[in-house]
Coordinates of C-alpha atoms in Angstrom, one line a residue:
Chain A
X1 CA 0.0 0.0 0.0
X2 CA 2.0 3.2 -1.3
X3 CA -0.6 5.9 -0.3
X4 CA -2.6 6.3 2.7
X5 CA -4.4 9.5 4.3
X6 CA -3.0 11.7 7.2
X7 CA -4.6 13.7 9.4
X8 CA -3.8 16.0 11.9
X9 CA -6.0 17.5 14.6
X10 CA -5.1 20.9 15.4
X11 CA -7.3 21.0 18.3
X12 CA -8.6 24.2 20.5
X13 CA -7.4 23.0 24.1
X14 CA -9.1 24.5 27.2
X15 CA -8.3 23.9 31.0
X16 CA -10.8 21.5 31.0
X17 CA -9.7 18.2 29.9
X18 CA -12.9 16.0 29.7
X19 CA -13.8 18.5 27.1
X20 CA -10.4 18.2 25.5
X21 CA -11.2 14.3 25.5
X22 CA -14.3 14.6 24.0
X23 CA -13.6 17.0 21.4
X24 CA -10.3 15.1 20.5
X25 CA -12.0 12.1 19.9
X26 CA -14.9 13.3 18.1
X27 CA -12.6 15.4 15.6
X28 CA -10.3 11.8 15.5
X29 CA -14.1 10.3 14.7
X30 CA -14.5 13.0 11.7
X31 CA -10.9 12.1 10.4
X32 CA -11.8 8.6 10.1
X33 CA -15.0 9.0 8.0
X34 CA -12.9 11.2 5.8
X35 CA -11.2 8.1 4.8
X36 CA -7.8 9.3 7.4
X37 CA -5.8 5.8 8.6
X38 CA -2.8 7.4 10.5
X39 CA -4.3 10.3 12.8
X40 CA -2.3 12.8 14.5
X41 CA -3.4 14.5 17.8
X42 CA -1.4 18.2 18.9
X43 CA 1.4 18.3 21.4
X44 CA -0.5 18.4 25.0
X45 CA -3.6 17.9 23.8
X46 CA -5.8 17.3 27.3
X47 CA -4.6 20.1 29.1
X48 CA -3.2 23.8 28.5
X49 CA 0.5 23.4 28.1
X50 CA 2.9 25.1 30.6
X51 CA 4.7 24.0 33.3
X52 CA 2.6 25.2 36.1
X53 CA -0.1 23.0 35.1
X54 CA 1.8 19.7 34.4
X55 CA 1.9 18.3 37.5
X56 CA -1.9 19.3 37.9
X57 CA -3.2 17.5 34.8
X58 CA -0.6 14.7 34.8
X59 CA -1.7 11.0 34.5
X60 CA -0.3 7.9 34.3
X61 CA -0.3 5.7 31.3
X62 CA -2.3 3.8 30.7
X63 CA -4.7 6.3 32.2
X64 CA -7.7 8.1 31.6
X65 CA -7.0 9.8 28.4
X66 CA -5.0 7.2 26.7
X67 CA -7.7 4.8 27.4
X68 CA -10.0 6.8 25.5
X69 CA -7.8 7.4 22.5
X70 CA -7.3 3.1 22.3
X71 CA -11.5 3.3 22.0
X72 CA -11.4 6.1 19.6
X73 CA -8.5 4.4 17.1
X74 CA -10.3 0.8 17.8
X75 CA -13.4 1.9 17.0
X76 CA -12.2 3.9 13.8
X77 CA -9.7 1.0 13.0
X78 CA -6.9 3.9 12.6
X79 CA -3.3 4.5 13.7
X80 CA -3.4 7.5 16.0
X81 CA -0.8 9.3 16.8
X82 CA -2.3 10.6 20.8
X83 CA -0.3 13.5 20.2
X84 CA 1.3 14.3 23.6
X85 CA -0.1 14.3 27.1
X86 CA 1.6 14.8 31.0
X87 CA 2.6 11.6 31.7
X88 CA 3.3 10.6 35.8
X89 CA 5.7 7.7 36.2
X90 CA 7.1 6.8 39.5
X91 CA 6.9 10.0 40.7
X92 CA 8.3 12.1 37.5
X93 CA 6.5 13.6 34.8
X94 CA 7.4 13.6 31.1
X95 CA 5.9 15.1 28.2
X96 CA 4.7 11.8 26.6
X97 CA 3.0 10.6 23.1
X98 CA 0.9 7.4 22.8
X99 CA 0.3 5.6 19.6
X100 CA -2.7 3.1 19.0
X101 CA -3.0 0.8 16.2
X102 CA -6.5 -0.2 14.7
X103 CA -6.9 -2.3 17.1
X104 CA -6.7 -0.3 20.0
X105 CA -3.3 -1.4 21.5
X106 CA -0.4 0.4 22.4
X107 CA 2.1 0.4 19.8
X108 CA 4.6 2.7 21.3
X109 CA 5.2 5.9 23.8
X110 CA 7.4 8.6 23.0
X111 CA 8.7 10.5 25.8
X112 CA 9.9 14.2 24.4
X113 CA 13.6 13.3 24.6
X114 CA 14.9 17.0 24.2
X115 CA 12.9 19.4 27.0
X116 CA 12.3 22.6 25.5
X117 CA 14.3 24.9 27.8
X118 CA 14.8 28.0 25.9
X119 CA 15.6 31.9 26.7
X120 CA 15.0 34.5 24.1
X121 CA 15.0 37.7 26.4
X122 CA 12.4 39.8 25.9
X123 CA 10.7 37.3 23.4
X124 CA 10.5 33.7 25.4
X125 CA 11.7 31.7 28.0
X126 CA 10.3 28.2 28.7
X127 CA 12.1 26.2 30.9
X128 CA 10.0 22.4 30.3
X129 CA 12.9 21.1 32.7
X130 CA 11.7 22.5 35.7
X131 CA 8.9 20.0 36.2
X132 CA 9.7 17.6 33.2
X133 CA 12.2 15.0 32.6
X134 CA 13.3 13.6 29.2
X135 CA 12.5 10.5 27.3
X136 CA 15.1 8.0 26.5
X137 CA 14.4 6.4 23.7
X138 CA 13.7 6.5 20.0
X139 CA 10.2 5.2 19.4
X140 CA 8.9 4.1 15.6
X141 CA 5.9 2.4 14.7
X142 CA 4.9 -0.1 11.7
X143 CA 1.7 0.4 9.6
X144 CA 0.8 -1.6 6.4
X145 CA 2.0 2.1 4.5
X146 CA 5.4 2.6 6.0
X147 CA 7.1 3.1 9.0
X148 CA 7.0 6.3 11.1
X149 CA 9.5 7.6 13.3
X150 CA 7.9 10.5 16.5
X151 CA 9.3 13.3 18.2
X152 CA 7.4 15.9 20.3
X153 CA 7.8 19.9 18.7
X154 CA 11.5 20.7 20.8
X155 CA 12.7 17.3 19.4
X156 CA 12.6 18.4 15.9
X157 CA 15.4 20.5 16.2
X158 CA 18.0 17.8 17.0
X159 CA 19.2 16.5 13.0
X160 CA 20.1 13.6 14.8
X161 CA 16.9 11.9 15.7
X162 CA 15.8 12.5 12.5
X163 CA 18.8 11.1 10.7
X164 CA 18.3 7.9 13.0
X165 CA 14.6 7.4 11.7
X166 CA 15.6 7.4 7.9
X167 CA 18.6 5.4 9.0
X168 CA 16.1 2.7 10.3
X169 CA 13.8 2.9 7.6
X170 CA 10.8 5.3 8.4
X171 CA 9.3 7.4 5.7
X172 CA 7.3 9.8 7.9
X173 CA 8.2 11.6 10.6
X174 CA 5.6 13.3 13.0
X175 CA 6.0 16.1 15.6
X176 CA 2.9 16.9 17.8
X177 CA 4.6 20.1 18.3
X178 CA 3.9 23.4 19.7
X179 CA 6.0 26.2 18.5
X180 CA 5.2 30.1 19.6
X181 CA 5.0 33.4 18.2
X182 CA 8.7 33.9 18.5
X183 CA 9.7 30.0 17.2
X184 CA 6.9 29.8 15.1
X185 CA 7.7 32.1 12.6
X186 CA 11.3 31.9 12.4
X187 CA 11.5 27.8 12.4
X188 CA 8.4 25.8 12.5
X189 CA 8.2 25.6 8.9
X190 CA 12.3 25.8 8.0
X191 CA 13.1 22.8 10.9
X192 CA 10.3 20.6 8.9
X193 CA 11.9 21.4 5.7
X194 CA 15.1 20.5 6.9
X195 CA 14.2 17.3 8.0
X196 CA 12.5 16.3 5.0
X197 CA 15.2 17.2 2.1
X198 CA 17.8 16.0 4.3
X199 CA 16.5 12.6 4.9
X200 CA 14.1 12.2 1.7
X201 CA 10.9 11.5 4.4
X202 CA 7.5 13.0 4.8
X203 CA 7.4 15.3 8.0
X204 CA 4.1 16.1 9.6
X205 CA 3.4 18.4 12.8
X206 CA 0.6 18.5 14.8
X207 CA 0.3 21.6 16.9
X208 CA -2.7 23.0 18.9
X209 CA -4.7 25.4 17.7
X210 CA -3.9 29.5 18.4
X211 CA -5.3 31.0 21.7
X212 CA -4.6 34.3 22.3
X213 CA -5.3 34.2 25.5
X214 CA -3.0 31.3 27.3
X215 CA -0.1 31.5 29.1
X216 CA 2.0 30.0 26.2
X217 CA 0.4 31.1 22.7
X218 CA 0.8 27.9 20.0
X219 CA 2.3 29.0 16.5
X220 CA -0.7 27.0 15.2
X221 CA 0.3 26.0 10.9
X222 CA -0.1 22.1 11.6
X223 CA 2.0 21.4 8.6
X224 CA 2.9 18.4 5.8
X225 CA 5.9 18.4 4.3
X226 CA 7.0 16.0 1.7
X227 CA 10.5 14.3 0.7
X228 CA 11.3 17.3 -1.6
X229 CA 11.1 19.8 1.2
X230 CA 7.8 21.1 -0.3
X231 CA 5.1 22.3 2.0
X232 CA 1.9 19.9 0.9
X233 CA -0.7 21.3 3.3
X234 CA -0.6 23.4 6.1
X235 CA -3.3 25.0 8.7
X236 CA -4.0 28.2 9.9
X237 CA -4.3 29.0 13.5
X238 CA -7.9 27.9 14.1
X239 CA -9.0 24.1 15.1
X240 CA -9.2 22.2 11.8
X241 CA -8.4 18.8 10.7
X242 CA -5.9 18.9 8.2
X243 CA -5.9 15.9 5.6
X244 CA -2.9 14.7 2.8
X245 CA -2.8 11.8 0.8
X246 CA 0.8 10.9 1.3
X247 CA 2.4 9.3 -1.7
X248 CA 5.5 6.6 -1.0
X249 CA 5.7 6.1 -4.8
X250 CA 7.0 9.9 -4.8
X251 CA 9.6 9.2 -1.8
X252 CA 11.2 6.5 -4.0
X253 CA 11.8 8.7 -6.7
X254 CA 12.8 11.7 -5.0
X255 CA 15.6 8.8 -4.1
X256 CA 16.5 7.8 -7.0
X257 CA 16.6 11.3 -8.3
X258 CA 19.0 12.6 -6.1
X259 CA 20.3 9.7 -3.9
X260 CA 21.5 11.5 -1.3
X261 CA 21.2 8.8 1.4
X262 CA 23.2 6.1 -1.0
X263 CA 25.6 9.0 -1.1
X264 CA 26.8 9.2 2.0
X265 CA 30.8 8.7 3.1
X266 CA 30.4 6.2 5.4
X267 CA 34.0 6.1 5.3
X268 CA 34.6 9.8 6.5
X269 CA 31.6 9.6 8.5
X270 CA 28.9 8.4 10.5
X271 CA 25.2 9.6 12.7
X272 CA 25.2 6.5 15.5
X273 CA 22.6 5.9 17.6
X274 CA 23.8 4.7 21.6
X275 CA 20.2 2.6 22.5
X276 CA 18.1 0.5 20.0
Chain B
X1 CA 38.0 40.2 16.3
X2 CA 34.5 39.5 17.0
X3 CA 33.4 40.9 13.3
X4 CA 34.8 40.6 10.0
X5 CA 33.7 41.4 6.4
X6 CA 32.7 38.5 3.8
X7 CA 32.5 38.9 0.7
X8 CA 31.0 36.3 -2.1
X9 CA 32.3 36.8 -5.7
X10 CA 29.7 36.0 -8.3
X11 CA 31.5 35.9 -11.0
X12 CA 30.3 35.8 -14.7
X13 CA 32.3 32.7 -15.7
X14 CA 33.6 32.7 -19.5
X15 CA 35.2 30.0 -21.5
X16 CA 38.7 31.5 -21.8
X17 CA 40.3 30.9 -18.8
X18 CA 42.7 33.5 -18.7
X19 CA 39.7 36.0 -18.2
X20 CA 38.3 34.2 -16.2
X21 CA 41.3 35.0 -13.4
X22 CA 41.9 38.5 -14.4
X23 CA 38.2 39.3 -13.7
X24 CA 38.3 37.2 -10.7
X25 CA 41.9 38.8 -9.0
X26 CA 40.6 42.5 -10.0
X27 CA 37.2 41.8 -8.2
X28 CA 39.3 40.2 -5.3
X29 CA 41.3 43.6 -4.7
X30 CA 37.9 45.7 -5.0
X31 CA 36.3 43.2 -2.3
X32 CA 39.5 44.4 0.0
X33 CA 39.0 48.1 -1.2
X34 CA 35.7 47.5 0.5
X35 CA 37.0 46.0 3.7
X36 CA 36.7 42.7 3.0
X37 CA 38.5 39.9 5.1
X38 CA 37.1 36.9 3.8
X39 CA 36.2 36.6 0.0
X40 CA 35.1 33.8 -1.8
X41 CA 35.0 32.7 -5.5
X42 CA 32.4 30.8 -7.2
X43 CA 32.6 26.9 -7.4
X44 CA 34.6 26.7 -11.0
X45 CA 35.1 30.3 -11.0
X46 CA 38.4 29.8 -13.9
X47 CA 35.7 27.6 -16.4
X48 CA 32.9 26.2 -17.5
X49 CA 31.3 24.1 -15.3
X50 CA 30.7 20.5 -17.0
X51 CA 32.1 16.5 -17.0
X52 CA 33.7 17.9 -20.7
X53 CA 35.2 20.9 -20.0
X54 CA 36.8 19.5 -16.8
X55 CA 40.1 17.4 -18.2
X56 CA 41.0 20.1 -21.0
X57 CA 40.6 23.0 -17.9
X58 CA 42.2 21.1 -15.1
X59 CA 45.7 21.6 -13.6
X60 CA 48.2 21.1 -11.0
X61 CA 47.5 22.6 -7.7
X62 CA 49.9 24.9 -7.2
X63 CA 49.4 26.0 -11.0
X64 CA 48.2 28.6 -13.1
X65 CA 45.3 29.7 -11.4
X66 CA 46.3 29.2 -7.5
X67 CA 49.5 30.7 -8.4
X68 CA 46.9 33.7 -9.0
X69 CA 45.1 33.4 -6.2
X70 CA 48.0 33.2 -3.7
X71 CA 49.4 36.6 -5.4
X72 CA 46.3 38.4 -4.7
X73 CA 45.6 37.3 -1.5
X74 CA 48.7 38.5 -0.6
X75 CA 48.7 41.8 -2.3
X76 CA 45.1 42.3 -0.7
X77 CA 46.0 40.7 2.5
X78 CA 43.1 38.8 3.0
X79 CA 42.1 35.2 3.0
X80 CA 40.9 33.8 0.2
X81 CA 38.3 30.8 -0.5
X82 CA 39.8 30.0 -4.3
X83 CA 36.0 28.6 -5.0
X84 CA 36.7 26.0 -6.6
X85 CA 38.9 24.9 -10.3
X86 CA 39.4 21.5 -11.6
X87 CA 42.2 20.1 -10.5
X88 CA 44.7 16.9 -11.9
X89 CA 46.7 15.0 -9.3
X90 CA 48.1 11.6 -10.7
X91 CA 46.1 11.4 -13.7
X92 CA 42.8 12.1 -11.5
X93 CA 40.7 15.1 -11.7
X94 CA 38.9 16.6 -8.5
X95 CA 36.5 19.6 -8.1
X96 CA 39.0 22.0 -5.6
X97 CA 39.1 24.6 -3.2
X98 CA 42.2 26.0 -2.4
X99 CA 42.6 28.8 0.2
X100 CA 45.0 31.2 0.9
X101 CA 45.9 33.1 3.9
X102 CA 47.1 37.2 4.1
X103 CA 50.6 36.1 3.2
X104 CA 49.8 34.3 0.1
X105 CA 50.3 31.0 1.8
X106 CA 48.2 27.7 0.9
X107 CA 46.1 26.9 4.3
X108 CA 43.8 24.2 3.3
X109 CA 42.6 22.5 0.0
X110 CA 39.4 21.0 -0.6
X111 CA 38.1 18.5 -2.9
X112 CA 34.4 18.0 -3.6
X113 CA 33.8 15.0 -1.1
X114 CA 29.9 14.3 -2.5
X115 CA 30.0 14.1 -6.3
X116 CA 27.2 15.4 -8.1
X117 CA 25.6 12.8 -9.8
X118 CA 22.3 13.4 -10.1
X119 CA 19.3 12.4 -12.2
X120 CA 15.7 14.1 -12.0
X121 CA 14.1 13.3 -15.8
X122 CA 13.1 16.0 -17.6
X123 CA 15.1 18.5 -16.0
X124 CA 18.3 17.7 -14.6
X125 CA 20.7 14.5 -15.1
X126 CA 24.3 15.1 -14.0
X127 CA 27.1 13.1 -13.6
X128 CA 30.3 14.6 -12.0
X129 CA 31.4 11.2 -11.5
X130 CA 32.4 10.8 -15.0
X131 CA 35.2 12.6 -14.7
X132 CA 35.9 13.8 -11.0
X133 CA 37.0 12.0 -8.0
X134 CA 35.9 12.6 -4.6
X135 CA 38.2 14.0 -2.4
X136 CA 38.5 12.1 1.4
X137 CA 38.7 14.8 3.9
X138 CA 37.3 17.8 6.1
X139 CA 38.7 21.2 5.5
X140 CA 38.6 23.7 7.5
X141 CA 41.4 26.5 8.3
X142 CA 41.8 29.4 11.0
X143 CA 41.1 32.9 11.1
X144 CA 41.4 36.0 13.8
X145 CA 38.4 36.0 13.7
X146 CA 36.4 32.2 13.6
X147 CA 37.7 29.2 12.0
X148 CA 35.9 28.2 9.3
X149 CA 34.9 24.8 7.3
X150 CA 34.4 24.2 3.2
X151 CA 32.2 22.3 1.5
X152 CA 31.6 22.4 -2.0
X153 CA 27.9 22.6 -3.9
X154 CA 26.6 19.1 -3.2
X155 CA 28.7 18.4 -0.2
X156 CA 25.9 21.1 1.4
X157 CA 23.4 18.4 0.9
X158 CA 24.5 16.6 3.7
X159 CA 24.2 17.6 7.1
X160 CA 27.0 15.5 9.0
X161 CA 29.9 17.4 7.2
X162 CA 28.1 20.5 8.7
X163 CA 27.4 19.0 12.3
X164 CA 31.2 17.7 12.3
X165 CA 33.0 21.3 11.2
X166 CA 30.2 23.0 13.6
X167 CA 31.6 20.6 16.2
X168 CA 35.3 21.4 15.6
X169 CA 34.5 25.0 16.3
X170 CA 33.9 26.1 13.1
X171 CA 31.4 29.2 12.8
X172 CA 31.5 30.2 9.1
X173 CA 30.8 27.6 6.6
X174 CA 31.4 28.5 3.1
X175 CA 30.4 26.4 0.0
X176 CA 31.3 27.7 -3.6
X177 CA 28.6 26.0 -5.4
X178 CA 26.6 26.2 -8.7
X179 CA 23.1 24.8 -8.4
X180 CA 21.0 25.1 -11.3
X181 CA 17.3 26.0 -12.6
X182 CA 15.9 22.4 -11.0
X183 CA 17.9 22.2 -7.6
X184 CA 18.5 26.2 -7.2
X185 CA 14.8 27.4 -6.4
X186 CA 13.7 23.9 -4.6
X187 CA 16.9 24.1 -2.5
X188 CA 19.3 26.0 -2.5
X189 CA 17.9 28.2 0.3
X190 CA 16.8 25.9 2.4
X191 CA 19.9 23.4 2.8
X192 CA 22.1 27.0 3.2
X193 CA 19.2 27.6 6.1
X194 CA 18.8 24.3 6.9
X195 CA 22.9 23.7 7.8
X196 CA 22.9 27.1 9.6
X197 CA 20.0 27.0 12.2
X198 CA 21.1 23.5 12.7
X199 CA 24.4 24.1 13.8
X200 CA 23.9 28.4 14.5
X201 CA 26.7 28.8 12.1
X202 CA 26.6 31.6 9.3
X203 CA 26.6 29.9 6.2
X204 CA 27.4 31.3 2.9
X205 CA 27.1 30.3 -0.7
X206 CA 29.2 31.8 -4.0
X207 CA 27.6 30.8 -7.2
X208 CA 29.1 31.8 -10.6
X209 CA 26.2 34.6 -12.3
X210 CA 24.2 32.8 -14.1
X211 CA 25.0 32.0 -18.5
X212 CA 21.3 31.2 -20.0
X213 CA 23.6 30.2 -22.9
X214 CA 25.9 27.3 -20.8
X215 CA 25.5 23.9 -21.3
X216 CA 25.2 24.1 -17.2
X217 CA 22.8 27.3 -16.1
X218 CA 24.1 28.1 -12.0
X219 CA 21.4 29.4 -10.2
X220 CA 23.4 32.4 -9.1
X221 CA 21.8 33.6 -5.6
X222 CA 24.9 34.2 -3.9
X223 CA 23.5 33.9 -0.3
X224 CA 24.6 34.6 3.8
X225 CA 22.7 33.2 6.2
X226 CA 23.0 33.9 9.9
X227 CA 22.8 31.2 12.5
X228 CA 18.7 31.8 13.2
X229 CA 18.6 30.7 10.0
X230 CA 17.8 34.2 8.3
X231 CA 18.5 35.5 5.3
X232 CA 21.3 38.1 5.6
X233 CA 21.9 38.8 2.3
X234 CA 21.6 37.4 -1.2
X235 CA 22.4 38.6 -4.8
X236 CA 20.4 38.1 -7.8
X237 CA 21.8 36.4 -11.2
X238 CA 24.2 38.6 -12.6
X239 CA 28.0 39.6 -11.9
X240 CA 28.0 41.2 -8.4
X241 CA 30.1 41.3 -5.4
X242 CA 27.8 40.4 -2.4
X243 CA 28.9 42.2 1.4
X244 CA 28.3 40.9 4.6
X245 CA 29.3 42.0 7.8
X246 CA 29.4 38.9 10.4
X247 CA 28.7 39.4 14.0
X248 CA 30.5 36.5 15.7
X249 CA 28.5 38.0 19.4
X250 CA 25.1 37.6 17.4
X251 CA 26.3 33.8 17.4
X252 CA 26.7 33.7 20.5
X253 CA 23.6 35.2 21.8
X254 CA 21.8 32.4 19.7
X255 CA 23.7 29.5 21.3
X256 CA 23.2 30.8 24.7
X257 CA 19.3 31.9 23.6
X258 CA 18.3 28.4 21.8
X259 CA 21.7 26.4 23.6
X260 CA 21.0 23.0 21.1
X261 CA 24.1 22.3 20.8
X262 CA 24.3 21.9 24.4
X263 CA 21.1 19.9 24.6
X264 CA 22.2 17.2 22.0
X265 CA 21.1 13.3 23.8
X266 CA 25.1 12.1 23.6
X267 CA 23.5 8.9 25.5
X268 CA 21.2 8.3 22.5
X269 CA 23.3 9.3 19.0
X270 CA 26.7 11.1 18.2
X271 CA 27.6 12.4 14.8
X272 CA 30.6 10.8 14.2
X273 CA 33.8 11.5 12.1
X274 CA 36.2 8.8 10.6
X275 CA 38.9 11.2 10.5
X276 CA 41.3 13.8 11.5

């Protein structure tokens, strides 16, 4: 199967996360019936995202949400990509993704392994590290399309972990992500096209949808990107789903085209991952 | 010396070589009128660019043409980033950058390590490896003011010879390179953009001005780039000089700002290199 639909869910997300819940699933519902089989959710899309609230709307996994997103992908036989929730685990948190295949299990859990501890004075300063720790691990999934390699929005700026995902085969990378108005503009898009032309993949990011008025204003442009570096689709600030038919017959010729990746001197040198 | 002038030489590149390094020392000494104290030539700035013209234009390195260089450099006392000639060594021909230091002295030369040897039907099929060989090595050389690495055209197209010259210190990387009417609009941009906000290194690009009547069209678009991954500067198509003055603090405000290079998961991946 060389083509398949994505979606991603650039949900509105409130301080109230039952309605979060019900909204996500209902809008993961709608993606289904538009024929979507792999489903992005946002980055922190149950609760508002900052690190004041964290520990407040934390859960452990599995847990309330999570369970709810195994019904919704069961029940739509989809992949979905739970964008990215607070996860408690023996007593730390972690910004966390969960994936469920079509038939509801668990396929993998991406804990954001870079923590998104910036200072732009006068512009932003996020500091995820002061109640987050990071991930460890690289996390892929299978589908019947291809195989996709996860990060979580701060993790797309490390080449690395990219480099690693084409290196073990995956054609599409996804990024719940949420970029701001100072990130947004300068990166979101240019960090996406990066990835994409550099290791011949398809790139996707899910982000929430703009609110004004939070403590940390989302970028918004939920984004596809394919192997060329050309923007496919992208949102606008607003909760919409955003749909692309993603074309692997495309990938494989980009590859042939330029070969970049059968290019490379192995003999001068090397991107090595330390963990499986 | 926290600043220093750069200058990028797009040179209108004719068939006759002498010409070729008249024009290119006389635009050398009005880049140091100007203040310049790093200028770059165009990738095959003394010829045409193509697998034919390559074995009747190539020569010794020293020869005809760095014999030029190294004369000008030291008459203008700056250093100089020979773009690139083709060069025989033992009955092989390479794609070389030679530079030259204030005192006319050879400080690093670089062959092409990526070949290009592309093939996009309908638009682009090129085959450097005809005639070229790859060169097996990292160049980079010291300046008062940063050190800097070298990477020719297609070598930008992959981001390990980047990561490893950012992580040898280097905060100017320079490519003389000639895309063309396929690759030029789709990416030469964006990989220039892509290595620097990767790294938050300037990058810059020196194109020869683009010949609609060559058998191989450059793209031109001389280009700076600053580590955020902006723009600086960028000429259009014809003959031009192209200025910029780089602010080696502005560096370091982004590395303490966005500190990714301090963030990188050495536990999970390292970019390796195979040698010195």
């Amino acid at each position: 199967m060389s083509t398949f639909r994505l979606a991603l869910i650039q949900l509105q997300v409130s301080s109230i996360k039952s309605d979060n819940l019900t909204r996500a699933c209902s809008l993961v519902r709608e993606a289904a019936k538009q024929g979507a089989n792999i489903v992005s959710l946002p980055e922190c899309f149950n609760s508002p995202y900052g690190t004041t609230y964290f520990p407040d709307y934390a859960e452990k996994i599995p847990g309330e949400s999570t369970q709810k997103l195994s019904e919704v992908a069961k029940e739509s036989s989809i992949y979905l990509i739970g964008g990215s929730i607070p996860e408690e685990d023996a007593g730390k948190l972690y910004n966390t993704c969960s994936v469920f295949g079509p038939d509801g299990s668990l396929l993998v859990k991406h804990r954001k392994i870079h923590l998104f501890d910036i200072d732009v004075p006068g512009k932003i300063t996020f500091q995820e590290s002061k109640t987050l720790s990071p991930g460890d691990s690289f996390s892929t999934f299978d589908t019947p399309y291809c195989k996709v390699g996860l990060g979580i929005c701060y993790d797309m700026r490390f080449a690395e972990l990219a480099q690693i995902y084409a290196q073990r085969g995956c054609q599409l990378l996804v990024y719940p992500g949420a970029f701001n108005l100072t990130t947004g503009p300068a990166h979101w898009e240019l960090l996406q096209r990066a990835r994409a032309v550099d290791n011949q993949v398809y790139v996707a990011t899910a982000s929430p949808a703009r609110d004004d008025k939070a403590s940390y204003v989302a970028w918004g442009h939920s984004t596809v990107v394919d192997p060329w570096g050309q923007v496919l689709t992208k949102a606008g600030t607003e909760e919409t789903i955003l749909y692309s038919d993603i074309d692997l017959k495309k990938l494989a010729e980009i590859r042939q085209q330029i070969p970049i990746l059968k290019q490379k001197r192995a003999d001068l040198y090397t991107v090595e991952s330390k963990k499986p």
